[in-house]
Coordinates of C-alpha atoms in Angstrom, one line a residue:
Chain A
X207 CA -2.0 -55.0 -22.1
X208 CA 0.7 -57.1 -20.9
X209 CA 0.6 -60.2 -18.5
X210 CA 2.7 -59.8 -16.0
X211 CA 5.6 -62.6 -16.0
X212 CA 6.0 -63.8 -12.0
X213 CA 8.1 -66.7 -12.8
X214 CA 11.2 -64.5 -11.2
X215 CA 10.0 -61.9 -8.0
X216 CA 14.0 -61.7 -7.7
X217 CA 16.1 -58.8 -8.3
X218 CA 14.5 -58.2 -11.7
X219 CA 13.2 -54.3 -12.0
X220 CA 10.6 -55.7 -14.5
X221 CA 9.7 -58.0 -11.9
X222 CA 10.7 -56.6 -8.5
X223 CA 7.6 -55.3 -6.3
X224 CA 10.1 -53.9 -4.0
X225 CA 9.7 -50.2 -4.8
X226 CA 11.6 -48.8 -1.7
X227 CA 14.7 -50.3 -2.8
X228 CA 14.7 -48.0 -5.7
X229 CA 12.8 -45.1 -3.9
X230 CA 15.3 -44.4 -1.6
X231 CA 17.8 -43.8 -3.4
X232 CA 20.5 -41.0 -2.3
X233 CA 20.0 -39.2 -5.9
X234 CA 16.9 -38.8 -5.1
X235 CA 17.0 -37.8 -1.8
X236 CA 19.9 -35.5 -2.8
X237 CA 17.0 -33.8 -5.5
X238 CA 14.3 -33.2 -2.8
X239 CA 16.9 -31.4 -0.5
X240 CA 18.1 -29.4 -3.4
X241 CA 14.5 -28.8 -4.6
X242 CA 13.5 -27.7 -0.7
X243 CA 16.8 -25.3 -0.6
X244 CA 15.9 -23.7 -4.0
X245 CA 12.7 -22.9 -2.5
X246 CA 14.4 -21.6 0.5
X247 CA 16.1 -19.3 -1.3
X248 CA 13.5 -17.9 -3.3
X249 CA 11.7 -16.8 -0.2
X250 CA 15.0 -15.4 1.4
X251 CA 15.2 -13.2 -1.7
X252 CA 11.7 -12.2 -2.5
X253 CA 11.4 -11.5 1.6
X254 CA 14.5 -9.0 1.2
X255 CA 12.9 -7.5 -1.7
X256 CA 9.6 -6.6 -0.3
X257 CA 11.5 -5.3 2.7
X258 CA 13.2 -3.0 0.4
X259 CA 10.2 -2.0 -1.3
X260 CA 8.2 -1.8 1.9
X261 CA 10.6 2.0 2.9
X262 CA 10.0 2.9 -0.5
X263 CA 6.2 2.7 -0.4
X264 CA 6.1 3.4 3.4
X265 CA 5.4 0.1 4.9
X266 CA 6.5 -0.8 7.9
X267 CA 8.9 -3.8 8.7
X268 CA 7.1 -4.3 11.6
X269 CA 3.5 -5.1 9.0
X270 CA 5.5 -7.3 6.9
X271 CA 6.9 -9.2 9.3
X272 CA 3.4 -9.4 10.6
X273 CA 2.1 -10.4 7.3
X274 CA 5.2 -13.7 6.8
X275 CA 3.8 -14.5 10.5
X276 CA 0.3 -14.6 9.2
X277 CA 1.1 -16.3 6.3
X278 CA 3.2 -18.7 8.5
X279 CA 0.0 -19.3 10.8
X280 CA -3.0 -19.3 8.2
X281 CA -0.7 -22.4 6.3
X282 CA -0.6 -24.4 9.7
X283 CA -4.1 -25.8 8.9
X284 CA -4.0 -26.7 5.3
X285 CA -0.3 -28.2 5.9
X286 CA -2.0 -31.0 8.5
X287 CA -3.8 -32.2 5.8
X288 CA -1.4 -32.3 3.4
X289 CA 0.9 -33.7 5.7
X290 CA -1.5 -36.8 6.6
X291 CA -2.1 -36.9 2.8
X292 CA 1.7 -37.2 1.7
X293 CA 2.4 -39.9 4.8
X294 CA -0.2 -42.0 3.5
X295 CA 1.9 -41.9 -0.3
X296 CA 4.9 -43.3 1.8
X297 CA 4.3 -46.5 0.7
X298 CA 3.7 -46.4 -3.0
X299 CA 6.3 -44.0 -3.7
X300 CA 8.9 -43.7 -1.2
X301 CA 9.9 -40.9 1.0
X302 CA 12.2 -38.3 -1.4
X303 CA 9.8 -39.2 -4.5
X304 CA 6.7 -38.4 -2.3
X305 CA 8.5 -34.6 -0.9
X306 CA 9.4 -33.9 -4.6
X307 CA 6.0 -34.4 -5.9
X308 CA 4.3 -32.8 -2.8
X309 CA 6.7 -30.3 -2.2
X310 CA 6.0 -28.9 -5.6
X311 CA 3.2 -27.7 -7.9
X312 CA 1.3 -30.8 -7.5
X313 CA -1.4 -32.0 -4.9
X314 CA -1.8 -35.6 -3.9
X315 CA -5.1 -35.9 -6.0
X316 CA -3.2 -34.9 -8.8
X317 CA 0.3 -37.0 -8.5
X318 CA -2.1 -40.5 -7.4
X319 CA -4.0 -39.9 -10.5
X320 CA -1.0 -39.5 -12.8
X321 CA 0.3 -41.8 -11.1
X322 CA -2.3 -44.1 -11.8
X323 CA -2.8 -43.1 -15.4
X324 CA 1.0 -43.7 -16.2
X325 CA 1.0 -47.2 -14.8
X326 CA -1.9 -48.3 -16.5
X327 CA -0.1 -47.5 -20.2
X328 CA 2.4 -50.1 -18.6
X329 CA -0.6 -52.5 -17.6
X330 CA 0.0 -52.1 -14.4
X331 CA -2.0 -50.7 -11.5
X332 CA -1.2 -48.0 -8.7
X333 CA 0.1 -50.2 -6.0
X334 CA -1.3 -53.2 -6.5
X335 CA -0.8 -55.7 -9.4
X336 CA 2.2 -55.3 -11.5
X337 CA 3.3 -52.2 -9.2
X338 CA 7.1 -53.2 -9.8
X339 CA 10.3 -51.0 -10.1
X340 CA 10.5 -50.6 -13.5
X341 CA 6.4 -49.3 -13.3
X342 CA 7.4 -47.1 -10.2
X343 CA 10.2 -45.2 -12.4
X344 CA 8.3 -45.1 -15.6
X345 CA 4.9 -43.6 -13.7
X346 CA 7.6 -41.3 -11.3
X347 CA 8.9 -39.6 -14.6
X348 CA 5.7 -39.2 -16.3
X349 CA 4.3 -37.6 -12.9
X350 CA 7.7 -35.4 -12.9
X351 CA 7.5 -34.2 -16.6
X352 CA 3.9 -33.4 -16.2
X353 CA 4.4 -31.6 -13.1
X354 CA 7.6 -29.8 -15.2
X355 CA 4.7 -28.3 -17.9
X356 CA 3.2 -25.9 -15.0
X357 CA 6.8 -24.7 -14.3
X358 CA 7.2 -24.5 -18.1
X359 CA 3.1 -22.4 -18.4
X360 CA 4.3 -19.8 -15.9
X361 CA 7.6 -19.1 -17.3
X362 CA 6.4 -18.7 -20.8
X363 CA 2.8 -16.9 -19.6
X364 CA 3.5 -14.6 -17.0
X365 CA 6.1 -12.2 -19.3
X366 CA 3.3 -12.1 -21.4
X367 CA 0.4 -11.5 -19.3
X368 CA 3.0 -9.1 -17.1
X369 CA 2.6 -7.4 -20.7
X370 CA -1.1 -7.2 -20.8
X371 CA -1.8 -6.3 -17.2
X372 CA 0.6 -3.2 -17.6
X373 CA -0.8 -2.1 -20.8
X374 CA -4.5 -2.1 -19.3
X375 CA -2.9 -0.3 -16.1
X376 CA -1.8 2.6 -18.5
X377 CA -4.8 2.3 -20.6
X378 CA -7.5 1.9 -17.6
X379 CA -6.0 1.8 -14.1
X380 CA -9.2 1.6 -12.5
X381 CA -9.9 -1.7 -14.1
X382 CA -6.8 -2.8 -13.0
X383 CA -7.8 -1.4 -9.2
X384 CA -10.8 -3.5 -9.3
X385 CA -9.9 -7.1 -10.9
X386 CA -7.7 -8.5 -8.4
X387 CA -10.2 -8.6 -5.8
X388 CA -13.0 -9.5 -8.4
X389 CA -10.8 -12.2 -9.6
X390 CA -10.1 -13.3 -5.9
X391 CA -13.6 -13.8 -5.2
X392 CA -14.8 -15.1 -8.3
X393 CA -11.6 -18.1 -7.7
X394 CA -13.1 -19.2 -4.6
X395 CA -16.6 -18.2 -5.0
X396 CA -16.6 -21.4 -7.7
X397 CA -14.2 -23.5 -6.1
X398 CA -16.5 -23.8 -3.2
X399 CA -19.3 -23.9 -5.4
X400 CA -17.8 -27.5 -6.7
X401 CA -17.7 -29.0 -4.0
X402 CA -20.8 -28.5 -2.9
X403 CA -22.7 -31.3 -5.6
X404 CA -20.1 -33.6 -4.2
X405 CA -22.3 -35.1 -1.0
X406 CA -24.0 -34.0 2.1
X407 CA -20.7 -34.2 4.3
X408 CA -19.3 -31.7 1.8
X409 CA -21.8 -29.4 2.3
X410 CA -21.9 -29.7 6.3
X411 CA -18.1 -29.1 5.2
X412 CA -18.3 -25.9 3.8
X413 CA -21.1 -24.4 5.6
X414 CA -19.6 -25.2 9.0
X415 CA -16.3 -23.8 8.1
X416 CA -18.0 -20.6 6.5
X417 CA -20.1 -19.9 10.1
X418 CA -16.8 -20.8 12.1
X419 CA -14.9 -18.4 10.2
X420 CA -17.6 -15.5 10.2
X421 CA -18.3 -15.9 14.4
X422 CA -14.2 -15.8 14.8
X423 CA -14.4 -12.2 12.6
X424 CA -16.8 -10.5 14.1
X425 CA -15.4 -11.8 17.7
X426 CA -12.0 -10.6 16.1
X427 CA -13.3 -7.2 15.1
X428 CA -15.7 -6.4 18.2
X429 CA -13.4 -7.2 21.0
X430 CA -9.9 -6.3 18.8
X431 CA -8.4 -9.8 18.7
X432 CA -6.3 -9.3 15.9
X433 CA -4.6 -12.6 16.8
X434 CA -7.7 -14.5 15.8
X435 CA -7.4 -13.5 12.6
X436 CA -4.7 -15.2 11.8
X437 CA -5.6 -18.5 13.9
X438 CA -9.3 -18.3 12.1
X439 CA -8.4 -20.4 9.5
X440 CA -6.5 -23.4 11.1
X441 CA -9.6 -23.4 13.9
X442 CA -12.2 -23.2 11.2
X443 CA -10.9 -26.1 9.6
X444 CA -10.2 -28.6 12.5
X445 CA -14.0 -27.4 13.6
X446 CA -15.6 -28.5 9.8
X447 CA -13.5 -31.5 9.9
X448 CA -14.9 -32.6 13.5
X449 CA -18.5 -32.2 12.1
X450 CA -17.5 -33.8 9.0
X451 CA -16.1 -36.9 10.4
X452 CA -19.3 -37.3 12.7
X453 CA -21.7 -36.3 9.9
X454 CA -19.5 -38.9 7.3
X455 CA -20.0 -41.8 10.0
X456 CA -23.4 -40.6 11.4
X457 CA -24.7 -40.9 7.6
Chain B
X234 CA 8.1 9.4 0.9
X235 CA 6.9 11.0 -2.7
X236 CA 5.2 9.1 -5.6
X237 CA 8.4 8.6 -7.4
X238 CA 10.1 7.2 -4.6
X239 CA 7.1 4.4 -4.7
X240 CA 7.1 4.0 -8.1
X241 CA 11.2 3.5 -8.3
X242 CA 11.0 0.9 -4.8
X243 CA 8.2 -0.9 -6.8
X244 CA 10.1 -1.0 -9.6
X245 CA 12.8 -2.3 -8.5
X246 CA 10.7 -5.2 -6.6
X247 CA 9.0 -6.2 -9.5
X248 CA 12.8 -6.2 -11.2
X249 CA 14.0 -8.5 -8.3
X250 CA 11.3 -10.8 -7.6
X251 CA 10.8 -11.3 -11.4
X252 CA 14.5 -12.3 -12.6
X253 CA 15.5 -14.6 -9.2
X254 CA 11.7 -15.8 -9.5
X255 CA 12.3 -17.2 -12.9
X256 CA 16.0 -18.2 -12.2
X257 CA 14.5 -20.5 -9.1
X258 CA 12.0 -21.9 -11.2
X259 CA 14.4 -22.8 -13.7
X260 CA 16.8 -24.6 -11.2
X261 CA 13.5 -26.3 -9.7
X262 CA 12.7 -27.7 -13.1
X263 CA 15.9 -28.7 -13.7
X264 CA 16.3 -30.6 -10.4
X265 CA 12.8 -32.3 -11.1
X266 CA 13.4 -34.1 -14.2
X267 CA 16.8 -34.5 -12.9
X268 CA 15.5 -37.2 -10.0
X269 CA 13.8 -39.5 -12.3
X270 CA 16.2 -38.7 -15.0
X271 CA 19.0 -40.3 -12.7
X272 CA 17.2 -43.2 -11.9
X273 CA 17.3 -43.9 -15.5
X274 CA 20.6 -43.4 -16.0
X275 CA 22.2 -44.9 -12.9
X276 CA 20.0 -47.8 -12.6
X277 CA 19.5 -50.3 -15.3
X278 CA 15.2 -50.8 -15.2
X279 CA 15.6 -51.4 -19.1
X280 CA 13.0 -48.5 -19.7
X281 CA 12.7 -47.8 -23.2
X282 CA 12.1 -44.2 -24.2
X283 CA 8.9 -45.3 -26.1
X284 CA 7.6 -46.8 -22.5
X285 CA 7.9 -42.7 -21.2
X286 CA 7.0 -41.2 -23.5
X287 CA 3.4 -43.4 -23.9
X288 CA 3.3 -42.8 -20.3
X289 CA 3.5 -39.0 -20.0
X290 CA 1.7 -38.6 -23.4
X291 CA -1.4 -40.5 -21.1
X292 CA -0.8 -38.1 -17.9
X293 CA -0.3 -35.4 -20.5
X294 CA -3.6 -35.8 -22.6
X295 CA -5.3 -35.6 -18.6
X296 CA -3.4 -32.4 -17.3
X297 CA -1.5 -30.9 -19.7
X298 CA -4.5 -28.0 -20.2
X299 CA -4.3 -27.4 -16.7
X300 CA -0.6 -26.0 -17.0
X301 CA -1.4 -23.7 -19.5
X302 CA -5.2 -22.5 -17.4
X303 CA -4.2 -22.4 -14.3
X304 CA -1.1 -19.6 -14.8
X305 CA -4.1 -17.1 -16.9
X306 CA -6.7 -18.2 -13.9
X307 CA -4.3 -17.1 -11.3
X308 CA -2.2 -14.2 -12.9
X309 CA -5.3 -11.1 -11.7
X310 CA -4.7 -12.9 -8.5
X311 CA -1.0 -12.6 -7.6
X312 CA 0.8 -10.7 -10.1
X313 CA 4.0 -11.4 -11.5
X314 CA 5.9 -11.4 -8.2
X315 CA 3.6 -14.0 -7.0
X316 CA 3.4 -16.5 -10.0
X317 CA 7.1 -17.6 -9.8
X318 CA 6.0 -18.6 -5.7
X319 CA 2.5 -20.3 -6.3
X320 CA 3.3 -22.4 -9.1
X321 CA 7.1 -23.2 -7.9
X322 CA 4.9 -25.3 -4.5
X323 CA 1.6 -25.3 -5.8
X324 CA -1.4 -25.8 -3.1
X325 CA -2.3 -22.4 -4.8
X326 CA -6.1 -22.5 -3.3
X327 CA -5.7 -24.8 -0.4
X328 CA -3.0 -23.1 1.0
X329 CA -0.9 -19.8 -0.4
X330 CA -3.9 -18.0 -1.3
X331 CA -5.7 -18.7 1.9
X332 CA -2.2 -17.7 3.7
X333 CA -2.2 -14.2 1.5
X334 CA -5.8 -13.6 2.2
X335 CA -5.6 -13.8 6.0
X336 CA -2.1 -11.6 5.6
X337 CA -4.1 -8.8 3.8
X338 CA -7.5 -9.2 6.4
X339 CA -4.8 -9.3 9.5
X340 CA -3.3 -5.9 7.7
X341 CA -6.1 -4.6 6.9
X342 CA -4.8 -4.0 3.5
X343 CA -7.1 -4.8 -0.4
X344 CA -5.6 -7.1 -2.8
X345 CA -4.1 -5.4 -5.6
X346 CA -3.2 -2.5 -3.7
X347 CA 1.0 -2.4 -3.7
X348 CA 0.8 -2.8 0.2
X349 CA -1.7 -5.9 -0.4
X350 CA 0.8 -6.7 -3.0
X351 CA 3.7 -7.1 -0.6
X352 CA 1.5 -8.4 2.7
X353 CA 0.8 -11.1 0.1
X354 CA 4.1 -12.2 -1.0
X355 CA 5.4 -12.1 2.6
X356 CA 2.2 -14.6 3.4
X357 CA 3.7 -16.4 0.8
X358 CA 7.2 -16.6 2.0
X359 CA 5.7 -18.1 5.4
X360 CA 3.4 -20.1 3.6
X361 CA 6.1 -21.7 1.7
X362 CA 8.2 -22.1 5.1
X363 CA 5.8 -24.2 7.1
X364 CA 5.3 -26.2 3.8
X365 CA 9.2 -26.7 3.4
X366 CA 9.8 -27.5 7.1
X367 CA 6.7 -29.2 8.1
X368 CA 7.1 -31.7 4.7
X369 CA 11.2 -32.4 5.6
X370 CA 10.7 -33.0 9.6
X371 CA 7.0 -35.0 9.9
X372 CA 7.2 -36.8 6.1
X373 CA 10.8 -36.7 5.7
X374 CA 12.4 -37.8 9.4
X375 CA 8.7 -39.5 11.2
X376 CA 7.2 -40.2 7.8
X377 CA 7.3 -43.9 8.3
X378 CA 6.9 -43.5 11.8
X379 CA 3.9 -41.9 11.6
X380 CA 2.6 -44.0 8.5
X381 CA 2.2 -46.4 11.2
X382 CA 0.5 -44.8 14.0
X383 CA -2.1 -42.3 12.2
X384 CA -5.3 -44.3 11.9
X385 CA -6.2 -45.0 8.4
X386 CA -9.6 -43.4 9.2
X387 CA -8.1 -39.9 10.0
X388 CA -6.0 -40.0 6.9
X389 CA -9.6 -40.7 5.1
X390 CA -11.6 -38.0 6.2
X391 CA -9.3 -35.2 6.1
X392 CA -8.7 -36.7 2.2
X393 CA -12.1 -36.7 1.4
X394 CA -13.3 -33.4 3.6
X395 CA -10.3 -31.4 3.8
X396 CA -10.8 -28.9 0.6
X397 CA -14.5 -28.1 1.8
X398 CA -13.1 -27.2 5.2
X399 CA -10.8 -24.7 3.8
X400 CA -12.8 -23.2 1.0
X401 CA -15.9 -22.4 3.0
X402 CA -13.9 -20.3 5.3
X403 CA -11.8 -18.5 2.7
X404 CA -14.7 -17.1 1.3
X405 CA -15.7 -15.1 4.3
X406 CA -12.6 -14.1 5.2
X407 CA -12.3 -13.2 1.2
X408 CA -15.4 -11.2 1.0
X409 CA -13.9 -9.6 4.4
X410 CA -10.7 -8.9 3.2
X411 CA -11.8 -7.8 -0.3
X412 CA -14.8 -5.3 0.5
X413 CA -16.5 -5.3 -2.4
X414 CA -19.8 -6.0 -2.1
X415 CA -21.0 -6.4 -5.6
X416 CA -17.9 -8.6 -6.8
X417 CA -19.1 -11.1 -3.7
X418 CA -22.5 -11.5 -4.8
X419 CA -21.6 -11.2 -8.6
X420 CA -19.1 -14.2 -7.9
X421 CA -21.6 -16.2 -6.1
X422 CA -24.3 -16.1 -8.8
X423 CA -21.6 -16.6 -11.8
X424 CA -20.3 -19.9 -9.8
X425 CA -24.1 -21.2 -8.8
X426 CA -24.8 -20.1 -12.9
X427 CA -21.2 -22.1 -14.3
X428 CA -21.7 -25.5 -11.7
X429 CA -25.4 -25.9 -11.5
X430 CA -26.3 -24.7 -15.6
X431 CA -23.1 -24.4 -17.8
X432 CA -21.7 -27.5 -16.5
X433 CA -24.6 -29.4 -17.0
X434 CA -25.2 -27.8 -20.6
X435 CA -21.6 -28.6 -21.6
X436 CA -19.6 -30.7 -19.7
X437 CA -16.6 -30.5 -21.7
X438 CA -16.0 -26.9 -20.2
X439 CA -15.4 -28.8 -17.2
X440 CA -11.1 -28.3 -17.1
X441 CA -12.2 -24.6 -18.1
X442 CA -14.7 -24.1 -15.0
X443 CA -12.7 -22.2 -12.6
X444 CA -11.2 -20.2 -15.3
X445 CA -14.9 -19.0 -16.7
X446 CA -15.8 -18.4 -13.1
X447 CA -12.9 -15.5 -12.7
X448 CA -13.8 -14.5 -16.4
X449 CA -17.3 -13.7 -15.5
X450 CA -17.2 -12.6 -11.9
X451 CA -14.0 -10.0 -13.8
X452 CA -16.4 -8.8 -16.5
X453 CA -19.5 -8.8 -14.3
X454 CA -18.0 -6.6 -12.0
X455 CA -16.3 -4.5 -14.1
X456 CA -19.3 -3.4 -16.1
X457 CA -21.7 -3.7 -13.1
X458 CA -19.4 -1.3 -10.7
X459 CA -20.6 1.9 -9.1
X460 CA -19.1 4.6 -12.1
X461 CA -19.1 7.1 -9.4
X462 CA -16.0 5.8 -7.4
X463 CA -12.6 7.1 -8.3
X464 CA -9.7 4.6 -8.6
X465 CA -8.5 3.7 -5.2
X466 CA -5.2 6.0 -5.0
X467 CA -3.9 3.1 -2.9
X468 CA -3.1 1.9 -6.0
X469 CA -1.0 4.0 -7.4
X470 CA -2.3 4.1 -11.0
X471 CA -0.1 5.6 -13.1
X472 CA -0.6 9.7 -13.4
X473 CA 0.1 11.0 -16.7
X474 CA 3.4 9.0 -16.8

């Protein structure tokens, strides 16, 4: 609850609105490539592990190349969006600020809304009034610590649940061949499930990009077009969002 | 190609992907509160520790059970392998999982299998590279540049509509990819059963929902399954040691 003092809109950080200044700084960009080149490596060294392990269980190169390239493909779709999504952050948080929260665990929703939340203990709001420096670094570290607790949950969780899923493998492997798929499903049975309540559009959403997806499978699997399985997903979406956007301005 | 050789190569993954998985994460964390921690330190915003700390505490008291739910949602899904990748970039259901699921449908190969295992981390490793590359070149070097020519409209629709467009798809290709027949319709009926009653019951499950989805669609399944069927050998259960 404080009133915001706009005697001085000078250099001031308590007072300064201008949140680029600060947001572009070569620290931070320095941190986003770092964080992007970590990542890199990480996938250059779990890539050259499962090749490894592919001879030793008897899959072929050749399928796990196929299987990056799907990966690669199927994530064409989803990355649009959250592309157009992290543009649109440009201007409340800069460009290094906006690939470190995006690039890692973190979705827009989820960064705006801390984001928000952090600024308003300052009595300040996302953006707009009071949205100065000093806010911008305050709400930036907030949304970086919190995003710091998921990478903190998994390190201290998955040793343990490595623990428990091992012990039920010994104990009962045929629970153990049966709850990833169950768990799979049950994920995104409910996820979809949510958004359902949300509006009409979102349920055009979903059932358009459910039919899209199940005509390209069957076309995929009667004529042998295993390509379309991988380009499914990118084509399904782009078709729901077409409907959606006519549906959202035909309402 | 015998069992043990499997076993050892698996093994030996699990060894690999687990230690530089949690070394990467580390770094990443370390990086993170780096960047804000340097604009502290560097510049002079006279932020007072009590101003952060009231700040995250707020953020915290919003998403801090999330850290802790989403790792035990996710862990049946990807394994240990996989949780050092998903949670390192996160768009875990809009994106990676999709990306593994088409992987395993494309290969023809079940989740939790050790060659749906693999297909899924090297769907992840793409995954993770269009998401690397396609956030440095069109945010990083045309970020602004596009800021300026993408109609506001665009942005707004693929915001609001986006997550419905992806999900309903992933489903099918899900229920494609993961063949079993009863988990599909068990899943459906526990999510209609947790949104549309449990929800409404008791809201404050809400953080929780996703989380008692898996839970029931795991247990339903499990004690709902055909007895008959003999562990997938796929799967290379353990034998007798």
């Amino acid at each position: 609850m404080r009133i915001q003092d706009r005697k001085d809109p000078g250099m001031d950080p308590a007072t300064s609105t201008d949140i680029w200044a600060v947001a572009q700084s070569p620290l931070l960009w320095i941190c986003a490539l770092l964080v992007f080149a970590v990542i890199g490596v990480q996938s250059w060294i779990y890539v050259r592990a499962a090749k490894r392990a592919g001879e030793g269980i008897g899959m072929s190169t050749e399928d796990l190349s196929r299987a990056f390239r799907s990966g690669a493909v199927a994530s064409i779709g989803p990355s649009l969006a959250v592309l157009l999504v992290a543009i649109a952050l440009l201007t409340l948080f800069g460009t290094p600020a906006v690939l470190i929260r995006i690039g890692l665990i973190g979705s827009a929703a989820t960064e705006t809304a801390s984001a928000t939340v952090a600024a308003g203990t300052m009595g300040a709001s996302l953006g707009g009034e009071g949205w100065t420096q000093q806010v911008f670094v305050v709400a930036f570290t907030a949304m970086c610590i919190s995003g710091g607790a998921w990478l903190v949950g998994t390190l201290i969780l998955t040793p343990i649940l490595k623990r428990g899923g091992s012990t039920l493998q010994k104990v009962n492997p045929a629970a153990m061949a049966l709850i990833p798929g169950a768990a799979l499903l049950g994920a995104f049975a409910i996820l979809t499930m949510n958004e359902l309540p949300k509006s009409g559009v979102h349920v055009v959403a979903v059932l358009v990009s459910a039919a899209a997806m199940a005509v390209m499978l069957f076309i995929a699997e009667r004529f042998k077009a295993n390509w379309l399985k991988e380009w499914a997903l990118g084509i399904a979406i782009m078709v729901a969002l077409a409907v959606s956007y006519f549906a959202h301005n035909g309402a | 190609m015998t069992a043990r050789t499997a076993d050892t190569a698996m093994a030996a993954f699990e060894h690999t992907t687990a230690r530089w998985g949690r070394l990467t994460m580390i770094a990443v964390l370390v990086i993170s509160i780096a960047a804000p921690a340097s604009l502290i330190i560097f510049g002079d915003f006279g932020i007072t520790v009590n101003q952060i700390v009231t700040a995250y505490l707020a953020v915290a008291a919003v998403y801090l059970v999330f850290a802790v739910v989403e790792p035990v949602t996710y862990f049946p899904i990807v394994g240990q392998a996989g949780m050092y990748q998903v949670f390192l970039i996160g768009n875990i259901a809009n994106k990676l999982l999709p990306a593994a699921i088409v992987a395993q449908n494309r290969l023809n190969v079940k989740p939790g299998t050790r060659q749906g295992d693999l297909a899924a981390v090297m769907a992840i490793c793409g995954a993770a590279m269009v998401h690397v590359t396609s956030l440095l070149v069109f945010v990083g070097f045309f970020g602004t540049w596009l800021l300026s020519i993408v109609p506001a409209e665009i942005t707004e629709i693929a915001q609001l509509y986006i997550l419905p467009a992806i999900l309903g798809a992933v489903v099918v290709q899900a229920a494609v990819t993961v063949k079993q027949i009863r988990s599909t319709v068990i899943a459906v009926a526990a999510a209609a059963f947790v949104i549309y009653v449990l929800l409404r019951v008791a809201p404050v499950l809400e953080n929780f929902y996703v989380a008692i989805g898996v839970l029931i669609t795991i247990l339903g399944s499990w004690f709902l399954r055909k007895k008959t069927v003999t562990p997938d050998p796929e799967t290379g259960a353990p034998q007798g040691g």
